[in-house]
Short mmCIF file of C-alpha atoms in Angstrom, two decimals:
data_model
loop_
_atom_site.label_atom_id
_atom_site.label_comp_id
_atom_site.label_asym_id
_atom_site.label_seq_id
_atom_site.Cartn_x
_atom_site.Cartn_y
_atom_site.Cartn_z
CA MET A 163 -75.32 13.56 -90.33
CA ASN A 164 -73.79 10.23 -91.14
CA LYS A 165 -70.35 11.91 -91.34
CA VAL A 166 -70.91 13.58 -87.96
CA PHE A 167 -71.87 10.22 -86.42
CA LYS A 168 -68.79 8.49 -87.86
CA LEU A 169 -66.53 11.32 -86.65
CA SER A 170 -68.02 11.10 -83.15
CA LEU A 171 -67.57 7.35 -83.12
CA LEU A 172 -63.94 7.75 -84.19
CA ILE A 173 -63.24 10.27 -81.42
CA ILE A 174 -64.85 8.00 -78.79
CA SER A 175 -62.77 5.05 -80.01
CA VAL A 176 -59.54 7.03 -79.84
CA LEU A 177 -60.33 8.26 -76.33
CA PHE A 178 -61.18 4.71 -75.24
CA LEU A 179 -57.91 3.33 -76.60
CA ALA A 180 -55.97 6.18 -75.03
CA SER A 181 -57.56 5.53 -71.67
CA CYS A 182 -56.75 1.82 -71.96
CA GLY A 183 -53.18 2.61 -72.87
CA SER A 184 -52.75 4.91 -69.89
CA LYS A 185 -53.73 2.28 -67.33
CA LYS A 186 -50.90 1.30 -64.98
CA SER A 187 -50.32 -1.92 -63.14
CA PRO A 188 -51.53 -1.83 -59.53
CA THR A 189 -48.82 -0.66 -57.13
CA GLY A 190 -48.13 -2.02 -53.68
CA GLY A 191 -49.32 -5.56 -53.10
CA PRO A 192 -48.53 -7.80 -50.12
CA VAL A 193 -45.66 -6.53 -47.98
CA ASP A 194 -42.69 -8.90 -47.95
CA LEU A 195 -42.31 -9.90 -44.30
CA GLU A 196 -40.52 -13.20 -44.88
CA LYS A 197 -37.33 -13.27 -42.84
CA PRO A 198 -34.10 -14.45 -44.48
CA GLU A 199 -32.26 -17.55 -43.28
CA VAL A 200 -28.75 -18.94 -43.59
CA LEU A 201 -28.85 -21.92 -45.95
CA SER A 202 -25.21 -23.00 -45.85
CA ILE A 203 -21.76 -22.00 -44.64
CA ILE A 204 -18.32 -23.03 -45.91
CA PRO A 205 -16.18 -24.23 -44.18
CA GLU A 206 -18.51 -26.25 -41.98
CA GLU A 207 -18.99 -25.15 -38.39
CA TYR A 208 -16.44 -26.49 -35.85
CA SER A 209 -13.89 -27.07 -38.61
CA GLN A 210 -10.52 -25.38 -39.08
CA LEU A 211 -10.85 -21.72 -40.04
CA THR A 212 -8.92 -20.94 -43.19
CA GLY A 213 -8.64 -17.60 -44.92
CA GLU A 214 -12.15 -17.50 -46.36
CA ILE A 215 -15.79 -18.02 -45.34
CA GLU A 216 -18.81 -18.29 -47.68
CA ILE A 217 -22.39 -17.91 -46.41
CA THR A 218 -25.44 -18.47 -48.63
CA PHE A 219 -28.80 -16.90 -47.72
CA SER A 220 -32.37 -17.79 -48.67
CA LYS A 221 -33.08 -14.28 -50.00
CA ALA A 222 -31.34 -11.33 -51.60
CA MET A 223 -29.57 -9.39 -48.85
CA ASP A 224 -28.74 -5.74 -48.27
CA LYS A 225 -24.98 -5.60 -48.80
CA GLN A 226 -24.62 -2.51 -46.60
CA SER A 227 -26.12 -4.32 -43.60
CA PHE A 228 -23.10 -6.64 -43.41
CA THR A 229 -20.88 -3.72 -42.41
CA GLU A 230 -22.36 -3.39 -38.90
CA GLY A 231 -24.07 -6.76 -38.50
CA ILE A 232 -21.08 -9.13 -38.57
CA TYR A 233 -18.94 -9.80 -35.47
CA PHE A 234 -15.85 -11.95 -34.94
CA HIS A 235 -14.51 -12.89 -31.53
CA PRO A 236 -11.63 -12.69 -31.05
CA PRO A 237 -11.92 -9.64 -33.31
CA ILE A 238 -10.67 -9.92 -36.90
CA LEU A 239 -9.99 -6.36 -37.97
CA SER A 240 -8.48 -6.89 -41.41
CA LYS A 241 -11.02 -8.58 -43.68
CA LYS A 242 -12.64 -8.07 -47.08
CA ILE A 243 -16.41 -8.54 -47.51
CA SER A 244 -18.06 -9.10 -50.89
CA TYR A 245 -21.57 -10.19 -51.84
CA SER A 246 -23.01 -11.65 -55.04
CA GLY A 247 -25.94 -13.93 -55.94
CA ARG A 248 -27.15 -14.40 -52.33
CA THR A 249 -23.66 -15.50 -51.24
CA LEU A 250 -21.55 -13.53 -48.78
CA ASN A 251 -17.78 -13.94 -49.00
CA ILE A 252 -15.52 -12.99 -46.08
CA LYS A 253 -11.80 -13.01 -46.83
CA ILE A 254 -9.56 -12.84 -43.76
CA MET A 255 -6.53 -10.63 -44.35
CA GLU A 256 -4.60 -11.17 -41.09
CA PRO A 257 -2.89 -14.12 -39.33
CA LEU A 258 -5.14 -16.16 -37.04
CA GLN A 259 -4.31 -16.69 -33.38
CA PRO A 260 -2.87 -20.15 -32.68
CA ASP A 261 -4.96 -22.72 -30.77
CA CYS A 262 -7.96 -20.41 -30.59
CA VAL A 263 -11.76 -20.69 -30.83
CA TYR A 264 -13.31 -18.14 -33.21
CA HIS A 265 -16.98 -17.13 -33.07
CA LEU A 266 -18.69 -15.53 -36.04
CA THR A 267 -22.04 -13.87 -35.27
CA LEU A 268 -24.58 -12.48 -37.74
CA GLY A 269 -26.55 -10.00 -35.67
CA SER A 270 -29.99 -8.44 -36.06
CA GLY A 271 -28.40 -5.72 -38.20
CA VAL A 272 -28.04 -8.18 -41.10
CA LYS A 273 -31.13 -7.63 -43.30
CA ASP A 274 -32.52 -8.47 -46.71
CA THR A 275 -33.34 -5.91 -49.40
CA ARG A 276 -36.79 -5.40 -47.80
CA SER A 277 -35.27 -4.59 -44.36
CA ASN A 278 -36.27 -7.94 -42.81
CA SER A 279 -33.78 -9.12 -40.18
CA LEU A 280 -32.61 -12.72 -39.90
CA SER A 281 -35.21 -15.16 -38.58
CA LYS A 282 -33.02 -15.96 -35.54
CA PRO A 283 -29.57 -15.17 -34.13
CA ASN A 284 -26.79 -16.94 -36.02
CA SER A 285 -23.45 -17.71 -34.37
CA PHE A 286 -20.92 -20.10 -35.88
CA VAL A 287 -17.86 -21.68 -34.26
CA PHE A 288 -14.53 -22.28 -35.97
CA ILE A 289 -11.17 -23.31 -34.59
CA SER A 290 -7.57 -22.41 -35.29
CA GLY A 291 -5.04 -25.05 -34.32
CA LYS A 292 -5.91 -27.23 -31.32
CA PRO A 293 -7.62 -25.06 -28.66
CA ALA A 294 -8.71 -26.30 -25.23
CA GLN A 295 -12.29 -27.59 -25.29
CA ASN A 296 -13.86 -25.49 -22.52
CA ARG A 297 -17.63 -25.44 -22.15
CA ILE A 298 -20.49 -24.00 -20.07
CA SER A 299 -23.60 -26.05 -19.35
CA GLY A 300 -26.39 -25.99 -16.82
CA GLN A 301 -30.07 -25.90 -16.03
CA VAL A 302 -32.56 -23.17 -16.91
CA THR A 303 -35.23 -22.29 -14.34
CA TYR A 304 -38.13 -19.87 -14.69
CA GLU A 305 -39.83 -17.57 -12.20
CA LYS A 306 -43.14 -18.30 -13.96
CA ALA A 307 -43.74 -21.92 -14.91
CA SER A 308 -45.70 -20.79 -17.98
CA ASP A 309 -42.49 -19.32 -19.48
CA ALA A 310 -40.73 -22.70 -19.56
CA GLY A 311 -40.36 -24.03 -23.09
CA LYS A 312 -40.59 -20.64 -24.76
CA PRO A 313 -37.37 -19.76 -26.62
CA LEU A 314 -34.89 -17.39 -25.03
CA THR A 315 -32.05 -15.39 -26.57
CA LEU A 316 -28.72 -16.03 -24.88
CA SER A 317 -25.70 -13.80 -25.49
CA LEU A 318 -22.15 -14.13 -24.23
CA PHE A 319 -19.89 -11.08 -23.91
CA SER A 320 -16.19 -10.78 -23.14
CA ALA A 321 -14.99 -9.06 -19.97
CA ASP A 322 -14.53 -5.86 -22.02
CA SER A 323 -18.13 -6.05 -23.34
CA LEU A 324 -17.40 -7.38 -26.85
CA LEU A 325 -20.03 -9.75 -28.26
CA VAL A 326 -18.78 -13.34 -28.37
CA LEU A 327 -21.90 -15.19 -29.49
CA THR A 328 -25.69 -15.06 -29.60
CA LYS A 329 -27.96 -18.07 -29.86
CA GLU A 330 -31.57 -19.08 -29.30
CA ILE A 331 -32.24 -21.89 -26.84
CA SER A 332 -35.31 -23.49 -25.28
CA GLY A 333 -36.01 -26.11 -22.66
CA SER A 334 -34.64 -26.79 -19.20
CA SER A 335 -30.93 -27.02 -20.04
CA TYR A 336 -28.29 -25.43 -22.27
CA LEU A 337 -24.77 -26.05 -23.57
CA ILE A 338 -22.19 -23.66 -25.03
CA GLU A 339 -19.01 -25.13 -26.50
CA PRO A 340 -16.19 -24.76 -27.29
CA LEU A 341 -14.98 -21.60 -25.55
CA ASN A 342 -11.61 -19.99 -25.01
CA PRO A 343 -10.55 -19.95 -21.33
CA ASP A 344 -11.65 -16.51 -20.19
CA GLU A 345 -14.10 -14.53 -18.07
CA TYR A 346 -17.45 -13.80 -19.72
CA ARG A 347 -20.72 -12.04 -18.98
CA MET A 348 -23.81 -14.07 -19.82
CA ARG A 349 -27.09 -12.34 -20.65
CA ALA A 350 -30.44 -13.94 -21.54
CA TYR A 351 -33.98 -12.71 -22.10
CA GLN A 352 -37.30 -13.95 -23.46
CA ASP A 353 -39.05 -11.90 -26.14
CA LEU A 354 -42.61 -12.80 -25.10
CA ASP A 355 -44.32 -10.15 -27.24
CA SER A 356 -42.14 -10.83 -30.34
CA ASN A 357 -41.02 -7.22 -30.78
CA SER A 358 -37.33 -8.23 -31.14
CA ARG A 359 -36.19 -6.52 -27.94
CA TYR A 360 -36.19 -6.96 -24.16
CA ASP A 361 -38.90 -5.01 -22.31
CA TYR A 362 -37.68 -4.19 -18.80
CA GLY A 363 -39.85 -5.62 -16.03
CA ARG A 364 -42.34 -7.24 -18.41
CA GLU A 365 -40.15 -10.08 -19.67
CA PRO A 366 -37.79 -12.59 -17.98
CA PHE A 367 -34.13 -11.61 -17.85
CA PHE A 368 -30.81 -12.98 -16.57
CA GLU A 369 -27.30 -11.52 -16.39
CA GLN A 370 -24.22 -12.67 -14.51
CA SER A 371 -20.46 -13.07 -14.89
CA VAL A 372 -18.95 -16.53 -15.34
CA ASP A 373 -15.28 -17.51 -15.29
CA VAL A 374 -14.54 -20.26 -17.82
CA ARG A 375 -10.95 -21.23 -17.09
CA LYS A 376 -12.14 -24.82 -17.45
CA SER A 377 -15.43 -26.54 -18.21
CA ARG A 378 -18.04 -25.79 -15.59
CA SER A 379 -21.72 -25.98 -14.69
CA PHE A 380 -23.61 -22.70 -14.46
CA ASP A 381 -27.39 -22.40 -13.97
CA ILE A 382 -29.60 -19.70 -15.49
CA ASN A 383 -32.58 -18.31 -13.55
CA MET A 384 -35.01 -16.43 -15.80
CA ALA A 385 -36.68 -13.85 -13.55
CA TYR A 386 -38.73 -10.72 -14.04
CA GLN A 387 -36.36 -7.86 -13.33
CA ASP A 388 -36.66 -6.19 -9.95
CA SER A 389 -34.07 -3.53 -9.20
CA SER A 390 -35.18 -2.81 -5.63
CA ARG A 391 -32.76 -3.86 -2.89
CA ALA A 392 -33.49 -5.59 0.39
CA VAL A 393 -33.40 -3.13 3.30
CA ILE A 394 -34.14 -3.14 7.03
CA ARG A 395 -37.79 -2.13 7.40
CA SER A 396 -38.13 -2.26 11.20
CA ILE A 397 -36.50 -3.63 14.36
CA ARG A 398 -38.49 -4.83 17.36
CA PRO A 399 -36.77 -5.65 20.70
CA ILE A 400 -38.21 -8.87 22.12
CA SER A 401 -36.00 -8.76 25.21
CA ASN A 402 -32.64 -7.32 26.21
CA THR A 403 -30.95 -10.22 24.35
CA GLU A 404 -33.31 -10.75 21.38
CA LEU A 405 -34.19 -8.64 18.33
CA GLU A 406 -36.70 -9.23 15.56
CA VAL A 407 -35.63 -7.56 12.29
CA GLN A 408 -38.18 -7.09 9.51
CA LEU A 409 -36.68 -6.86 5.99
CA SER A 410 -38.35 -5.42 2.91
CA LYS A 411 -37.89 -8.70 0.99
CA THR A 412 -36.46 -12.16 1.52
CA PRO A 413 -32.67 -12.21 0.99
CA THR A 414 -30.84 -15.22 -0.40
CA SER A 415 -27.66 -14.36 1.48
CA LEU A 416 -26.60 -12.23 4.43
CA GLY A 417 -23.13 -10.79 4.69
CA LYS A 418 -21.60 -9.40 7.84
CA MET A 419 -23.88 -8.25 10.69
CA GLU A 420 -22.74 -5.59 13.15
CA ILE A 421 -24.41 -3.99 16.18
CA SER A 422 -22.77 -0.97 17.78
CA SER A 423 -23.82 1.19 20.73
CA SER A 424 -23.97 4.98 20.82
CA ASP A 425 -20.47 5.13 22.36
CA GLY A 426 -19.01 3.07 19.48
CA SER A 427 -18.59 -0.25 21.30
CA SER A 428 -19.74 -3.48 19.63
CA LEU A 429 -22.53 -5.76 20.80
CA ALA A 430 -21.84 -9.46 20.20
CA ILE A 431 -24.35 -11.47 18.11
CA ARG A 432 -24.63 -14.98 19.59
CA TYR A 433 -27.11 -16.49 17.12
CA SER A 434 -29.09 -15.55 14.02
CA GLU A 435 -31.98 -17.17 12.19
CA LEU A 436 -33.65 -16.08 8.95
CA ALA A 437 -37.24 -17.10 8.17
CA GLN A 438 -38.50 -15.54 4.92
CA ASN A 439 -38.01 -11.80 5.45
CA VAL A 440 -37.77 -11.94 9.28
CA LEU A 441 -34.33 -12.09 10.87
CA THR A 442 -34.08 -13.08 14.54
CA LEU A 443 -30.91 -12.12 16.44
CA ILE A 444 -29.78 -13.33 19.85
CA THR A 445 -27.23 -10.93 21.28
CA ALA A 446 -25.16 -10.37 24.37
CA GLU A 447 -27.02 -8.50 27.11
CA GLN A 448 -27.91 -4.99 25.97
CA ASP A 449 -27.01 -2.27 28.48
CA SER A 450 -27.29 0.85 26.31
CA LEU A 451 -30.34 2.92 25.32
CA GLN A 452 -29.41 3.15 21.66
CA TYR A 453 -27.88 0.69 19.19
CA ARG A 454 -27.22 0.66 15.45
CA LEU A 455 -27.64 -2.56 13.43
CA THR A 456 -25.86 -2.76 10.07
CA LEU A 457 -26.42 -5.62 7.62
CA LYS A 458 -23.77 -5.75 4.89
CA ASP A 459 -24.04 -7.37 1.43
CA LEU A 460 -27.75 -8.18 1.44
CA LYS A 461 -28.52 -10.10 -1.77
CA ASP A 462 -31.95 -11.10 -3.01
CA GLY A 463 -33.03 -13.88 -5.39
CA LYS A 464 -32.77 -11.60 -8.42
CA GLY A 465 -29.15 -10.67 -7.81
CA ASN A 466 -29.78 -7.20 -6.38
CA LEU A 467 -27.03 -6.40 -3.85
CA ASN A 468 -27.28 -3.85 -1.05
CA PRO A 469 -23.79 -3.13 0.31
CA ALA A 470 -25.12 -1.90 3.65
CA SER A 471 -28.50 -1.30 5.32
#
C-alpha cells in the first residue's frame, strides 16, 4: 500500500512539473500606439543641401515605408535610401539645381514597425546656391469661431499637382518661406475628429491657387465646404424700369449682367444694388412682354463659381 501511495505521489509530482513547464508567457499586452517623431536631421534645416541627409527617429521604423512616404520638390529621382539603428540615410545621386529651394517631406506613409504614422507632418527646407527668398504669409479666419486655435494641416502643391510641403499650423496667421518663384495650389483642412483625414462637409477646408513670383500676402478662410452654386431663384418686376432678383445665396462678387428681349435686343441696366441675396436692378424702360436676365460669374463666399445663371 505504501508503495502504491509513493508511486501515486511520484506520478502527481511529475504531472505537476510538466504542467508548470508547459506554461507560456502571456501574449498580447498593451498595443503600441506611440507615434514616432523626428529627433534630428543633418544637415540642419535652411542650410546648404549637400549630397547626403541623415534623419534620426525616436522609434524603430519600417524601412519599406520610406519608399512611398518621402517626397522631394523639386523632385530628386536618383537617390539611395538606407536605414540602420533608427537613422535614415538619403544619398543624392544627381546634380542639384542651382539657386534653388528644396523641400523634403516625410508624409503619413512613413511608419514605425508597429504601423504608427508620424506624430505630425514633417517638411524640411534646404537650399542650393543662393535662391530668391520668396514667401507667403497672411491671416487665417474661421467660419466658426470655436475652430480658431485648433491646429490645421496646410499643404502646398505645384501647378502640376506635385506635393511641395506639408506642415501643421495654428493661430490667426501663418508664414511659409522660402519658396521658389512659381504658381502653387494651397490646401488646408482641420482634422477635428482626429481620424487623420478630411471629412467633406463636416470639417473646415480651404483650397486656392496662389502665384508666388515674389513675396506676397495671402489670407486663408477656413470654411465648411459647400459645393452648391448661387443661382437666380426668382425675379419680381417692381415697375417697368425696376426688377427685384432673389438669389439662392449671397454672392461675394457679380460678373457681367445682361438683359435681352425675346427679339434678341439688349435692355440697358442703369443701376444695380446688392443687399444680401437680393439684387435690385434699374433698367431702361421695358417695352417687351418677355425678357431674359443672365448673371455671369456668380461667386459665393466659399469660392463656388457659377459661370452663368
